[in-house]
Every structure is written in structure tokens, then in C-alpha cells.
Amino acid sequence: MARLRRRACIALFLFTLFIFGTMMGMRTLKPSDGFSDLAPGLELVPFAERGEKRSVSHEAVSQPQVATSSDAQAPAPSVYYDLHIFYYMWYGNPRFEGKYLHWDHVMVPHWDPKISASYPKGRHSPPEDIGSSFYPELGPYSSRDPEVLEEHMNQLRAAAIGKNALTYVSSSSQQGAQTHSLMLDTKRRPQSYNLCIHVAFHIQPYKGRDDHTVHENIKYIIDKYGSHAAFYKYKTSTGRSLPLFYIYDSYLTPPESWANLFTQSGSHSLRNTPYDAMFIALLVEEGHKHDILSAGYDGMYTYFASNGFSFGSSHQNWKAIKAFCDSNNLLFIPSVGPGYIDTSIRPWNNHNTRNRVNGKYYETSLQAALMVRPELVSITSFNEWHEGTQIEKAVPKKTLTRLYLDYLPHQPNMYLELTRRWAEHFSKEKEQCSSDHVRPLLAD
């Protein structure tokens, strides 16, 4: 009898453990992961319904069909210049730089010493231990490696992405030199290669950055690359073709200072000069909308791939942000991403992790962006490995001390393929919107 009770208890324990495990698994789809924080009326289309064509409206956006293994062998399609991606050139390895750069990222301590004491400290030790929760197919590469650059351009073309937003600090920095190397590399390529991937600049914060130093950055970039075949230019509604610059953490500089640069009456205004451009500010908090407007920016982007992390990155706010931008003649560029995990460098930040859920999180983000009918969409990121937002190819890897995340059961190119399908979808939706807009005019 006692044996039967013991077996019953064991069975009950195992059943309870199963239920607990199931509940914990379901928690990966909690609201903060981005599945119930969507704008009203937006629902993720079930897999079984993909391929069903829906008309575009503010209530629903159709989804492209899911990739299959046979589709992955298809020739690379045309690229689309309305889809931008943030690309990082800060990586280095002993072969090209004499040491690892960024792959050996320090584990950033929490600002509260009591919390920080509970987490590991120190640096990562490549090549087996890198500052990322995923492991790149190319290994811990150098951003200066020509073979790496060529493979990255091939992956971007496979994803149908036509515009790279390169990180840029200053002309004298390592990234400035690597940017120059990339631009020269594309210039040496055949004309078809030059015209494939266009480059814009994502100006990062640096010590002493203000409206004066950014003025010098813009002049330097346009003087050096403005006539380059790969230099991206955005065609405005008035028919002008202007360079486009993303200004990361723009809120760190007061709007009054930016106004000196971006308004017509500014003390050293770039407007109506050879250095005029489309300047896009980072929207984090809701109040930043009005600062961006008064500063004279041309638009705003949201960057962060963690839905709910900030006002700007929350999908449910994009409709209101788009309405604000439309009413003030600003460009709204929502930023989407495949997921977020930075615990390899910020081990205390697991509450901001957003699980990929085999691509569902990415597709939810893309669908939320398309629903507000933006002119442009930005992707965070191609290769920001530290924050786990990359769509670059990743592979399974296990070491004595690390078990890396991967894209299984899918192939390493899974997110490139998803991006290509959504890029094609975005292009078709824009064409449909344009034809719907032109038809009444023709009738008149």
C-alpha cells in the first residue's frame, strides 16, 4: 500500500512539474514580449492563414507566406530602398586588429552596487566566449575583413535590403576608418554591386557631441562620400534628393542647440546649403515628440527592438506617433527587430529580453509597422550581436562554459528570408496605396 502511495506521489509530482513547465513556457508570450501590446485591431495572422490576401487598411495588414527550405535556394531578388537596417562596424579580431574588439565586451555592472554584486563581472574571452547570446556563422570576425564585408553584402541582398545605416562616431575613430574602407570597397565593385546596397549614416553619441561637432560630421561625410554611387539619398515629396542621417540618442542635446543646425534661422543652419539633408531623431519618451519638432528635425525613428521598453518602441503607440508626424510634416520611421537579449553584457537586464519565438516576434513587429503605412521602415539590426537583435546568420554552438542560442529548428538564414518576404510585401502594399491614391485623381 505504501508503495502504491509512493508511486502516486511520484506521478502527481511529475504531472505538477509538467504543468509548471508548460506555464513557464507560456510566460514567454507575456505582454512585455510584444504579443498583446499591439495597437488596437492588430492581430498576428495564424500560420494556417498565411498566404490569404487581405486588403490594406488600418484594421488589418496581410502577411507574406512562410519560407520553405526549397524557397531558400531561389535566386536573390531585387532590393528595396524603403527598408533600412542598422549595421555595425565595430568588430575586430587578432588577424586584422591585433586583438579582439567588441567580441570581448565587458559585463556592464548594474548602477546599484547591491544588485551588481549578485552578477558576474569581467570580460568575455573570444573566440569561444563572446559578448553575445548567439554565435555568428562567420565566427568573431573583423569588420575590416573584405571577405566578411562581401558576405554581409550578399546576406543583405538575400534579405532584399537596399539601405545600410552605418554606425558613425567621427572620421578619426576606428569606425570612421572602417566606414571609409567599406565605401572604397563598394566603389571598387562592379556597377551592379554599387547600385545594390546604398549607405546612410547613423551618428552615435561621442564625448563632446553637440550641434557644432555634428555640423562638422555632416560636412565631412557629404564632402567625402556625397558623390559616391552607394551614398543613399531620400527623394522628398517636393522632388529633392537629400542624404538621410539618423541621430542616435538625439535627446542628450537640448532642442535649442539642434535648432541652430536644423532650422532655417539657426546660427549655423544646414538648410538650403550643399549640406542640407533629412535628419532623423530618436524618439524615446512621449515628450520627445515636441522637442524633435522644435529642434527642426525632419522625422523620428524608434530604434529599440524591445517592444514596451520605451514609449517610442511600443507598437501600441505607433499609430498615434504616425498621426503626430503626419500633422507636423515629419517622417515616421518605426524600427522593428527579431527579438532582444543583452544578458551576455548586461546580466541583470533579463526583464527586457524579448524571445524570438521562432520568428513570430519579428513578424509581429513588421506587421505592426506596416499597419501605420510608413514611408520607410528600419530594422534593428543586421549585426548588433551584443543585444541579440541581429538577423545575420547564426549557428548552434556549445562550449565547456557556454550554450549559445540559435535559430533552430530553422536554418541560419531564417531571418534573412523572413526579411526578404516582408520587404516584398511592404513594396506591394506601398504600390497598392499609391494606385489607390492616384485612381481618384485620374477620375477627377
PDB file of C-alpha atoms in Angstrom, residues 56-352:
ATOM      1  CA  VAL A  56      -4.605  47.064 -46.672  1.00  0.00           C
ATOM      2  CA  SER A  57      -6.404  49.059 -44.020  1.00  0.00           C
ATOM      3  CA  HIS A  58      -5.706  50.480 -40.598  1.00  0.00           C
ATOM      4  CA  GLU A  59      -7.509  47.451 -39.172  1.00  0.00           C
ATOM      5  CA  ALA A  60      -5.500  44.656 -40.789  1.00  0.00           C
ATOM      6  CA  VAL A  61      -2.331  44.002 -42.740  1.00  0.00           C
ATOM      7  CA  SER A  62      -1.857  40.750 -44.600  1.00  0.00           C
ATOM      8  CA  GLN A  63       1.201  38.564 -44.072  1.00  0.00           C
ATOM      9  CA  PRO A  64       3.515  37.036 -46.643  1.00  0.00           C
ATOM     10  CA  GLN A  65       3.753  33.293 -46.895  1.00  0.00           C
ATOM     11  CA  VAL A  66       6.186  31.422 -44.684  1.00  0.00           C
ATOM     12  CA  ALA A  67       9.555  30.461 -46.158  1.00  0.00           C
ATOM     13  CA  THR A  68      10.232  26.844 -47.048  1.00  0.00           C
ATOM     14  CA  SER A  69      13.544  25.064 -47.459  1.00  0.00           C
ATOM     15  CA  SER A  70      13.119  24.982 -51.234  1.00  0.00           C
ATOM     16  CA  ASP A  71      12.477  28.746 -51.308  1.00  0.00           C
ATOM     17  CA  ALA A  72      15.834  29.366 -49.652  1.00  0.00           C
ATOM     18  CA  GLN A  73      17.586  28.148 -52.807  1.00  0.00           C
ATOM     19  CA  ALA A  74      15.859  30.728 -55.022  1.00  0.00           C
ATOM     20  CA  PRO A  75      17.990  33.451 -56.668  1.00  0.00           C
ATOM     21  CA  ALA A  76      18.456  36.666 -54.706  1.00  0.00           C
ATOM     22  CA  PRO A  77      15.643  39.117 -55.522  1.00  0.00           C
ATOM     23  CA  SER A  78      15.715  42.831 -56.175  1.00  0.00           C
ATOM     24  CA  VAL A  79      16.465  45.043 -53.195  1.00  0.00           C
ATOM     25  CA  TYR A  80      14.106  47.600 -51.681  1.00  0.00           C
ATOM     26  CA  TYR A  81      15.357  51.016 -50.607  1.00  0.00           C
ATOM     27  CA  ASP A  82      12.436  51.761 -48.291  1.00  0.00           C
ATOM     28  CA  LEU A  83      13.721  49.138 -45.857  1.00  0.00           C
ATOM     29  CA  HIS A  84      16.713  50.337 -43.828  1.00  0.00           C
ATOM     30  CA  ILE A  85      18.876  48.293 -41.473  1.00  0.00           C
ATOM     31  CA  PHE A  86      21.324  49.325 -38.759  1.00  0.00           C
ATOM     32  CA  TYR A  87      24.777  47.899 -39.454  1.00  0.00           C
ATOM     33  CA  TYR A  88      27.686  47.880 -37.000  1.00  0.00           C
ATOM     34  CA  MET A  89      31.356  48.090 -37.972  1.00  0.00           C
ATOM     35  CA  TRP A  90      32.955  47.968 -34.538  1.00  0.00           C
ATOM     36  CA  TYR A  91      34.125  44.344 -34.534  1.00  0.00           C
ATOM     37  CA  GLY A  92      37.769  43.292 -34.645  1.00  0.00           C
ATOM     38  CA  ASN A  93      39.934  40.198 -34.280  1.00  0.00           C
ATOM     39  CA  PRO A  94      43.662  39.430 -33.930  1.00  0.00           C
ATOM     40  CA  ARG A  95      44.153  38.843 -37.656  1.00  0.00           C
ATOM     41  CA  PHE A  96      43.162  42.397 -38.655  1.00  0.00           C
ATOM     42  CA  GLU A  97      43.374  44.495 -35.479  1.00  0.00           C
ATOM     43  CA  GLY A  98      45.876  42.528 -33.422  1.00  0.00           C
ATOM     44  CA  LYS A  99      43.236  41.870 -30.765  1.00  0.00           C
ATOM     45  CA  TYR A 100      39.529  41.246 -30.373  1.00  0.00           C
ATOM     46  CA  LEU A 101      37.287  44.306 -30.446  1.00  0.00           C
ATOM     47  CA  HIS A 102      33.752  44.179 -29.043  1.00  0.00           C
ATOM     48  CA  TRP A 103      33.616  40.380 -29.053  1.00  0.00           C
ATOM     49  CA  ASP A 104      35.417  40.629 -25.699  1.00  0.00           C
ATOM     50  CA  HIS A 105      32.798  43.057 -24.366  1.00  0.00           C
ATOM     51  CA  VAL A 106      32.892  43.824 -20.656  1.00  0.00           C
ATOM     52  CA  MET A 107      29.977  42.709 -18.478  1.00  0.00           C
ATOM     53  CA  VAL A 108      28.442  46.063 -17.600  1.00  0.00           C
ATOM     54  CA  PRO A 109      27.778  46.389 -13.851  1.00  0.00           C
ATOM     55  CA  HIS A 110      24.374  47.497 -12.577  1.00  0.00           C
ATOM     56  CA  TRP A 111      24.342  51.068 -11.259  1.00  0.00           C
ATOM     57  CA  ASP A 112      23.131  49.797  -7.861  1.00  0.00           C
ATOM     58  CA  PRO A 113      26.168  48.157  -6.171  1.00  0.00           C
ATOM     59  CA  LYS A 114      23.922  45.830  -4.160  1.00  0.00           C
ATOM     60  CA  ILE A 115      22.331  44.434  -7.325  1.00  0.00           C
ATOM     61  CA  SER A 116      25.631  44.414  -9.206  1.00  0.00           C
ATOM     62  CA  ALA A 117      27.213  42.202  -6.521  1.00  0.00           C
ATOM     63  CA  SER A 118      24.875  39.347  -7.494  1.00  0.00           C
ATOM     64  CA  TYR A 119      26.027  39.159 -11.122  1.00  0.00           C
ATOM     65  CA  PRO A 120      29.250  38.130 -12.909  1.00  0.00           C
ATOM     66  CA  LYS A 121      31.882  40.699 -13.781  1.00  0.00           C
ATOM     67  CA  GLY A 122      34.831  40.905 -16.124  1.00  0.00           C
ATOM     68  CA  ARG A 123      35.274  40.495 -19.873  1.00  0.00           C
ATOM     69  CA  HIS A 124      34.385  37.816 -22.348  1.00  0.00           C
ATOM     70  CA  SER A 125      37.217  35.746 -23.792  1.00  0.00           C
ATOM     71  CA  PRO A 126      36.850  35.071 -27.554  1.00  0.00           C
ATOM     72  CA  PRO A 127      36.743  33.048 -29.665  1.00  0.00           C
ATOM     73  CA  GLU A 128      34.832  30.508 -27.531  1.00  0.00           C
ATOM     74  CA  ASP A 129      33.289  33.052 -25.159  1.00  0.00           C
ATOM     75  CA  ILE A 130      31.943  36.177 -26.887  1.00  0.00           C
ATOM     76  CA  GLY A 131      29.787  39.097 -25.765  1.00  0.00           C
ATOM     77  CA  SER A 132      26.601  37.719 -27.307  1.00  0.00           C
ATOM     78  CA  SER A 133      23.901  35.160 -26.555  1.00  0.00           C
ATOM     79  CA  PHE A 134      24.123  33.957 -30.192  1.00  0.00           C
ATOM     80  CA  TYR A 135      27.161  32.857 -32.195  1.00  0.00           C
ATOM     81  CA  PRO A 136      27.789  34.191 -35.737  1.00  0.00           C
ATOM     82  CA  GLU A 137      28.240  31.764 -38.598  1.00  0.00           C
ATOM     83  CA  LEU A 138      31.376  33.736 -39.558  1.00  0.00           C
ATOM     84  CA  GLY A 139      32.801  33.455 -36.039  1.00  0.00           C
ATOM     85  CA  PRO A 140      34.167  36.515 -34.178  1.00  0.00           C
ATOM     86  CA  TYR A 141      35.055  38.423 -37.352  1.00  0.00           C
ATOM     87  CA  SER A 142      36.698  41.730 -38.145  1.00  0.00           C
ATOM     88  CA  SER A 143      34.606  44.466 -39.733  1.00  0.00           C
ATOM     89  CA  ARG A 144      37.662  45.261 -41.873  1.00  0.00           C
ATOM     90  CA  ASP A 145      37.850  41.810 -43.415  1.00  0.00           C
ATOM     91  CA  PRO A 146      36.989  42.168 -47.143  1.00  0.00           C
ATOM     92  CA  GLU A 147      35.602  38.631 -47.251  1.00  0.00           C
ATOM     93  CA  VAL A 148      33.332  39.392 -44.306  1.00  0.00           C
ATOM     94  CA  LEU A 149      32.127  42.609 -45.941  1.00  0.00           C
ATOM     95  CA  GLU A 150      31.361  40.764 -49.161  1.00  0.00           C
ATOM     96  CA  GLU A 151      29.463  38.048 -47.308  1.00  0.00           C
ATOM     97  CA  HIS A 152      27.500  40.688 -45.404  1.00  0.00           C
ATOM     98  CA  MET A 153      26.561  42.444 -48.630  1.00  0.00           C
ATOM     99  CA  ASN A 154      25.443  39.093 -50.044  1.00  0.00           C
ATOM    100  CA  GLN A 155      23.297  38.457 -46.979  1.00  0.00           C
ATOM    101  CA  LEU A 156      21.757  41.931 -47.233  1.00  0.00           C
ATOM    102  CA  ARG A 157      20.920  41.335 -50.878  1.00  0.00           C
ATOM    103  CA  ALA A 158      19.406  37.954 -49.988  1.00  0.00           C
ATOM    104  CA  ALA A 159      17.240  39.824 -47.454  1.00  0.00           C
ATOM    105  CA  ALA A 160      16.265  42.355 -50.193  1.00  0.00           C
ATOM    106  CA  ILE A 161      17.526  45.251 -48.062  1.00  0.00           C
ATOM    107  CA  GLY A 162      18.659  48.188 -50.133  1.00  0.00           C
ATOM    108  CA  LYS A 163      19.950  50.561 -47.463  1.00  0.00           C
ATOM    109  CA  ASN A 164      22.512  50.180 -44.713  1.00  0.00           C
ATOM    110  CA  ALA A 165      22.598  52.690 -41.855  1.00  0.00           C
ATOM    111  CA  LEU A 166      26.243  52.537 -40.780  1.00  0.00           C
ATOM    112  CA  THR A 167      27.265  53.423 -37.249  1.00  0.00           C
ATOM    113  CA  TYR A 168      29.418  56.545 -37.308  1.00  0.00           C
ATOM    114  CA  VAL A 169      31.264  58.273 -34.484  1.00  0.00           C
ATOM    115  CA  SER A 170      33.894  60.506 -36.108  1.00  0.00           C
ATOM    116  CA  SER A 171      36.276  60.480 -39.042  1.00  0.00           C
ATOM    117  CA  SER A 172      39.228  59.818 -36.730  1.00  0.00           C
ATOM    118  CA  SER A 173      37.639  56.852 -34.940  1.00  0.00           C
ATOM    119  CA  GLN A 174      38.121  53.175 -35.740  1.00  0.00           C
ATOM    120  CA  GLN A 175      34.546  53.049 -37.069  1.00  0.00           C
ATOM    121  CA  GLY A 176      35.212  56.096 -39.227  1.00  0.00           C
ATOM    122  CA  ALA A 177      38.173  54.328 -40.811  1.00  0.00           C
ATOM    123  CA  GLN A 178      36.150  51.159 -41.326  1.00  0.00           C
ATOM    124  CA  THR A 179      33.319  53.138 -42.895  1.00  0.00           C
ATOM    125  CA  HIS A 180      35.812  54.649 -45.317  1.00  0.00           C
ATOM    126  CA  SER A 181      37.087  51.137 -46.063  1.00  0.00           C
ATOM    127  CA  LEU A 182      33.561  49.910 -46.817  1.00  0.00           C
ATOM    128  CA  MET A 183      32.779  52.838 -49.115  1.00  0.00           C
ATOM    129  CA  LEU A 184      36.022  52.288 -51.022  1.00  0.00           C
ATOM    130  CA  ASP A 185      35.254  48.574 -51.240  1.00  0.00           C
ATOM    131  CA  THR A 186      31.856  49.211 -52.806  1.00  0.00           C
ATOM    132  CA  LYS A 187      33.417  51.725 -55.186  1.00  0.00           C
ATOM    133  CA  ARG A 188      35.808  49.054 -56.452  1.00  0.00           C
ATOM    134  CA  ARG A 189      32.949  46.651 -57.130  1.00  0.00           C
ATOM    135  CA  PRO A 190      31.114  46.350 -60.443  1.00  0.00           C
ATOM    136  CA  GLN A 191      28.468  48.962 -61.088  1.00  0.00           C
ATOM    137  CA  SER A 192      25.685  46.474 -60.384  1.00  0.00           C
ATOM    138  CA  TYR A 193      27.155  45.913 -56.906  1.00  0.00           C
ATOM    139  CA  ASN A 194      27.418  49.656 -56.232  1.00  0.00           C
ATOM    140  CA  LEU A 195      23.792  50.186 -57.115  1.00  0.00           C
ATOM    141  CA  CYS A 196      22.616  47.292 -54.984  1.00  0.00           C
ATOM    142  CA  ILE A 197      23.341  48.409 -51.418  1.00  0.00           C
ATOM    143  CA  HIS A 198      23.175  52.100 -50.527  1.00  0.00           C
ATOM    144  CA  VAL A 199      24.718  53.560 -47.390  1.00  0.00           C
ATOM    145  CA  ALA A 200      23.448  56.177 -44.950  1.00  0.00           C
ATOM    146  CA  PHE A 201      24.922  57.146 -41.587  1.00  0.00           C
ATOM    147  CA  HIS A 202      23.777  56.502 -38.020  1.00  0.00           C
ATOM    148  CA  ILE A 203      25.598  59.117 -35.938  1.00  0.00           C
ATOM    149  CA  GLN A 204      26.371  57.749 -32.482  1.00  0.00           C
ATOM    150  CA  PRO A 205      26.975  59.732 -29.278  1.00  0.00           C
ATOM    151  CA  TYR A 206      30.601  60.570 -28.506  1.00  0.00           C
ATOM    152  CA  LYS A 207      32.380  62.759 -25.992  1.00  0.00           C
ATOM    153  CA  GLY A 208      31.646  66.395 -26.742  1.00  0.00           C
ATOM    154  CA  ARG A 209      28.974  65.738 -29.366  1.00  0.00           C
ATOM    155  CA  ASP A 210      26.820  68.820 -29.918  1.00  0.00           C
ATOM    156  CA  ASP A 211      25.334  70.818 -32.787  1.00  0.00           C
ATOM    157  CA  HIS A 212      28.784  72.197 -33.735  1.00  0.00           C
ATOM    158  CA  THR A 213      30.553  68.831 -33.906  1.00  0.00           C
ATOM    159  CA  VAL A 214      27.640  67.223 -35.757  1.00  0.00           C
ATOM    160  CA  HIS A 215      27.811  70.135 -38.215  1.00  0.00           C
ATOM    161  CA  GLU A 216      31.420  69.140 -38.886  1.00  0.00           C
ATOM    162  CA  ASN A 217      30.466  65.438 -39.113  1.00  0.00           C
ATOM    163  CA  ILE A 218      27.818  66.160 -41.734  1.00  0.00           C
ATOM    164  CA  LYS A 219      30.170  68.346 -43.807  1.00  0.00           C
ATOM    165  CA  TYR A 220      32.910  65.725 -43.669  1.00  0.00           C
ATOM    166  CA  ILE A 221      30.607  62.859 -44.684  1.00  0.00           C
ATOM    167  CA  ILE A 222      28.969  64.745 -47.568  1.00  0.00           C
ATOM    168  CA  ASP A 223      32.274  66.152 -48.844  1.00  0.00           C
ATOM    169  CA  LYS A 224      33.879  62.708 -48.756  1.00  0.00           C
ATOM    170  CA  TYR A 225      31.021  60.448 -49.872  1.00  0.00           C
ATOM    171  CA  GLY A 226      28.299  62.707 -51.278  1.00  0.00           C
ATOM    172  CA  SER A 227      29.112  61.872 -54.916  1.00  0.00           C
ATOM    173  CA  HIS A 228      29.626  58.158 -54.258  1.00  0.00           C
ATOM    174  CA  ALA A 229      27.307  55.837 -56.173  1.00  0.00           C
ATOM    175  CA  ALA A 230      26.467  53.970 -52.944  1.00  0.00           C
ATOM    176  CA  PHE A 231      25.599  57.105 -50.920  1.00  0.00           C
ATOM    177  CA  TYR A 232      21.895  56.929 -50.079  1.00  0.00           C
ATOM    178  CA  LYS A 233      19.588  59.825 -50.889  1.00  0.00           C
ATOM    179  CA  TYR A 234      15.926  60.120 -49.999  1.00  0.00           C
ATOM    180  CA  LYS A 235      13.526  61.631 -52.512  1.00  0.00           C
ATOM    181  CA  THR A 236      11.279  64.122 -50.732  1.00  0.00           C
ATOM    182  CA  SER A 237       7.675  64.946 -51.590  1.00  0.00           C
ATOM    183  CA  THR A 238       8.929  68.083 -53.347  1.00  0.00           C
ATOM    184  CA  GLY A 239      11.230  66.058 -55.596  1.00  0.00           C
ATOM    185  CA  ARG A 240      14.523  66.870 -53.858  1.00  0.00           C
ATOM    186  CA  SER A 241      17.066  64.079 -53.338  1.00  0.00           C
ATOM    187  CA  LEU A 242      18.699  64.519 -49.949  1.00  0.00           C
ATOM    188  CA  PRO A 243      21.061  62.428 -47.811  1.00  0.00           C
ATOM    189  CA  LEU A 244      19.471  60.915 -44.709  1.00  0.00           C
ATOM    190  CA  PHE A 245      21.101  60.839 -41.275  1.00  0.00           C
ATOM    191  CA  TYR A 246      19.903  59.042 -38.162  1.00  0.00           C
ATOM    192  CA  ILE A 247      20.997  60.792 -34.939  1.00  0.00           C
ATOM    193  CA  TYR A 248      21.114  58.264 -32.099  1.00  0.00           C
ATOM    194  CA  ASP A 249      20.350  59.490 -28.551  1.00  0.00           C
ATOM    195  CA  SER A 250      19.491  62.884 -30.002  1.00  0.00           C
ATOM    196  CA  TYR A 251      17.629  63.769 -26.777  1.00  0.00           C
ATOM    197  CA  LEU A 252      21.004  64.142 -24.981  1.00  0.00           C
ATOM    198  CA  THR A 253      21.426  67.522 -26.697  1.00  0.00           C
ATOM    199  CA  PRO A 254      18.862  70.277 -25.949  1.00  0.00           C
ATOM    200  CA  PRO A 255      16.430  71.021 -28.802  1.00  0.00           C
ATOM    201  CA  GLU A 256      17.542  74.666 -28.732  1.00  0.00           C
ATOM    202  CA  SER A 257      21.046  73.563 -29.722  1.00  0.00           C
ATOM    203  CA  TRP A 258      19.804  71.329 -32.519  1.00  0.00           C
ATOM    204  CA  ALA A 259      17.668  74.233 -33.775  1.00  0.00           C
ATOM    205  CA  ASN A 260      20.882  76.141 -34.547  1.00  0.00           C
ATOM    206  CA  LEU A 261      21.630  73.433 -37.078  1.00  0.00           C
ATOM    207  CA  PHE A 262      18.266  72.229 -38.382  1.00  0.00           C
ATOM    208  CA  THR A 263      16.027  75.309 -38.564  1.00  0.00           C
ATOM    209  CA  GLN A 264      16.111  77.916 -41.325  1.00  0.00           C
ATOM    210  CA  SER A 265      17.043  80.707 -38.898  1.00  0.00           C
ATOM    211  CA  GLY A 266      19.662  78.719 -36.986  1.00  0.00           C
ATOM    212  CA  SER A 267      23.022  80.354 -36.306  1.00  0.00           C
ATOM    213  CA  HIS A 268      24.845  77.715 -38.374  1.00  0.00           C
ATOM    214  CA  SER A 269      21.917  76.204 -40.225  1.00  0.00           C
ATOM    215  CA  LEU A 270      22.453  73.476 -42.798  1.00  0.00           C
ATOM    216  CA  ARG A 271      19.152  74.255 -44.510  1.00  0.00           C
ATOM    217  CA  ASN A 272      19.338  75.320 -48.159  1.00  0.00           C
ATOM    218  CA  THR A 273      23.096  74.692 -48.210  1.00  0.00           C
ATOM    219  CA  PRO A 274      25.039  71.920 -50.005  1.00  0.00           C
ATOM    220  CA  TYR A 275      24.890  70.054 -46.657  1.00  0.00           C
ATOM    221  CA  ASP A 276      21.119  70.030 -46.269  1.00  0.00           C
ATOM    222  CA  ALA A 277      19.699  66.578 -45.563  1.00  0.00           C
ATOM    223  CA  MET A 278      16.932  64.604 -43.905  1.00  0.00           C
ATOM    224  CA  PHE A 279      17.768  64.476 -40.194  1.00  0.00           C
ATOM    225  CA  ILE A 280      16.008  61.805 -38.149  1.00  0.00           C
ATOM    226  CA  ALA A 281      15.921  61.956 -34.339  1.00  0.00           C
ATOM    227  CA  LEU A 282      15.484  59.106 -31.851  1.00  0.00           C
ATOM    228  CA  LEU A 283      12.098  59.069 -30.133  1.00  0.00           C
ATOM    229  CA  VAL A 284      12.281  57.509 -26.664  1.00  0.00           C
ATOM    230  CA  GLU A 285       9.822  59.320 -24.370  1.00  0.00           C
ATOM    231  CA  GLU A 286       6.481  60.755 -25.457  1.00  0.00           C
ATOM    232  CA  GLY A 287       7.592  64.306 -24.651  1.00  0.00           C
ATOM    233  CA  HIS A 288      10.453  63.980 -27.110  1.00  0.00           C
ATOM    234  CA  LYS A 289       7.954  64.403 -29.983  1.00  0.00           C
ATOM    235  CA  HIS A 290       7.646  68.121 -29.317  1.00  0.00           C
ATOM    236  CA  ASP A 291      11.385  68.532 -28.731  1.00  0.00           C
ATOM    237  CA  ILE A 292      12.084  66.881 -32.077  1.00  0.00           C
ATOM    238  CA  LEU A 293       9.603  69.203 -33.784  1.00  0.00           C
ATOM    239  CA  SER A 294      11.007  72.385 -32.216  1.00  0.00           C
ATOM    240  CA  ALA A 295      14.586  71.289 -32.952  1.00  0.00           C
ATOM    241  CA  GLY A 296      13.857  71.311 -36.685  1.00  0.00           C
ATOM    242  CA  TYR A 297      14.333  67.595 -37.328  1.00  0.00           C
ATOM    243  CA  ASP A 298      12.704  66.050 -40.397  1.00  0.00           C
ATOM    244  CA  GLY A 299      11.436  62.930 -38.678  1.00  0.00           C
ATOM    245  CA  MET A 300      11.829  60.381 -35.919  1.00  0.00           C
ATOM    246  CA  TYR A 301      12.702  56.719 -35.519  1.00  0.00           C
ATOM    247  CA  THR A 302      12.299  54.347 -32.571  1.00  0.00           C
ATOM    248  CA  TYR A 303      15.400  52.089 -32.812  1.00  0.00           C
ATOM    249  CA  PHE A 304      14.837  49.717 -29.864  1.00  0.00           C
ATOM    250  CA  ALA A 305      13.782  46.183 -30.763  1.00  0.00           C
ATOM    251  CA  SER A 306      12.276  45.584 -27.310  1.00  0.00           C
ATOM    252  CA  ASN A 307       8.543  46.227 -27.536  1.00  0.00           C
ATOM    253  CA  GLY A 308       7.435  48.066 -24.395  1.00  0.00           C
ATOM    254  CA  PHE A 309      10.950  49.190 -23.441  1.00  0.00           C
ATOM    255  CA  SER A 310      10.196  52.819 -24.288  1.00  0.00           C
ATOM    256  CA  PHE A 311       7.243  54.894 -25.452  1.00  0.00           C
ATOM    257  CA  GLY A 312       8.694  55.041 -28.955  1.00  0.00           C
ATOM    258  CA  SER A 313       9.444  51.320 -29.232  1.00  0.00           C
ATOM    259  CA  SER A 314       5.958  50.251 -28.054  1.00  0.00           C
ATOM    260  CA  HIS A 315       3.922  49.021 -31.012  1.00  0.00           C
ATOM    261  CA  GLN A 316       0.661  50.211 -29.473  1.00  0.00           C
ATOM    262  CA  ASN A 317       1.871  53.849 -29.709  1.00  0.00           C
ATOM    263  CA  TRP A 318       2.888  53.823 -33.363  1.00  0.00           C
ATOM    264  CA  LYS A 319      -0.499  54.856 -34.731  1.00  0.00           C
ATOM    265  CA  ALA A 320      -0.552  57.977 -32.516  1.00  0.00           C
ATOM    266  CA  ILE A 321       3.090  58.778 -33.319  1.00  0.00           C
ATOM    267  CA  LYS A 322       2.388  58.462 -37.052  1.00  0.00           C
ATOM    268  CA  ALA A 323      -0.615  60.788 -36.709  1.00  0.00           C
ATOM    269  CA  PHE A 324       1.533  63.367 -34.894  1.00  0.00           C
ATOM    270  CA  CYS A 325       4.192  63.150 -37.596  1.00  0.00           C
ATOM    271  CA  ASP A 326       1.647  63.446 -40.412  1.00  0.00           C
ATOM    272  CA  SER A 327       0.101  66.541 -38.842  1.00  0.00           C
ATOM    273  CA  ASN A 328       3.524  68.187 -38.481  1.00  0.00           C
ATOM    274  CA  ASN A 329       5.040  67.157 -41.831  1.00  0.00           C
ATOM    275  CA  LEU A 330       7.512  64.781 -40.185  1.00  0.00           C
ATOM    276  CA  LEU A 331       8.693  61.378 -41.364  1.00  0.00           C
ATOM    277  CA  PHE A 332       7.941  58.484 -39.010  1.00  0.00           C
ATOM    278  CA  ILE A 333      10.281  55.500 -39.335  1.00  0.00           C
ATOM    279  CA  PRO A 334       9.243  52.681 -36.977  1.00  0.00           C
ATOM    280  CA  SER A 335      12.052  50.317 -36.026  1.00  0.00           C
ATOM    281  CA  VAL A 336      11.405  46.586 -35.919  1.00  0.00           C
ATOM    282  CA  GLY A 337      13.575  43.714 -34.717  1.00  0.00           C
ATOM    283  CA  PRO A 338      13.626  39.921 -34.389  1.00  0.00           C
ATOM    284  CA  GLY A 339      13.993  39.941 -30.598  1.00  0.00           C
ATOM    285  CA  TYR A 340      16.172  41.297 -27.825  1.00  0.00           C
ATOM    286  CA  ILE A 341      18.582  39.746 -25.327  1.00  0.00           C
ATOM    287  CA  ASP A 342      21.583  41.592 -23.894  1.00  0.00           C
ATOM    288  CA  THR A 343      22.233  39.494 -20.780  1.00  0.00           C
ATOM    289  CA  SER A 344      25.665  38.461 -22.086  1.00  0.00           C
ATOM    290  CA  ILE A 345      26.830  42.041 -21.466  1.00  0.00           C
ATOM    291  CA  ARG A 346      24.140  43.255 -19.017  1.00  0.00           C
ATOM    292  CA  PRO A 347      23.443  40.097 -16.999  1.00  0.00           C
ATOM    293  CA  TRP A 348      20.967  41.934 -14.746  1.00  0.00           C
ATOM    294  CA  ASN A 349      18.733  43.076 -17.640  1.00  0.00           C
ATOM    295  CA  ASN A 350      16.761  39.901 -18.311  1.00  0.00           C
ATOM    296  CA  HIS A 351      13.427  41.714 -17.778  1.00  0.00           C
ATOM    297  CA  ASN A 352      13.925  43.439 -21.135  1.00  0.00           C
TER     298      ASN A 352
END
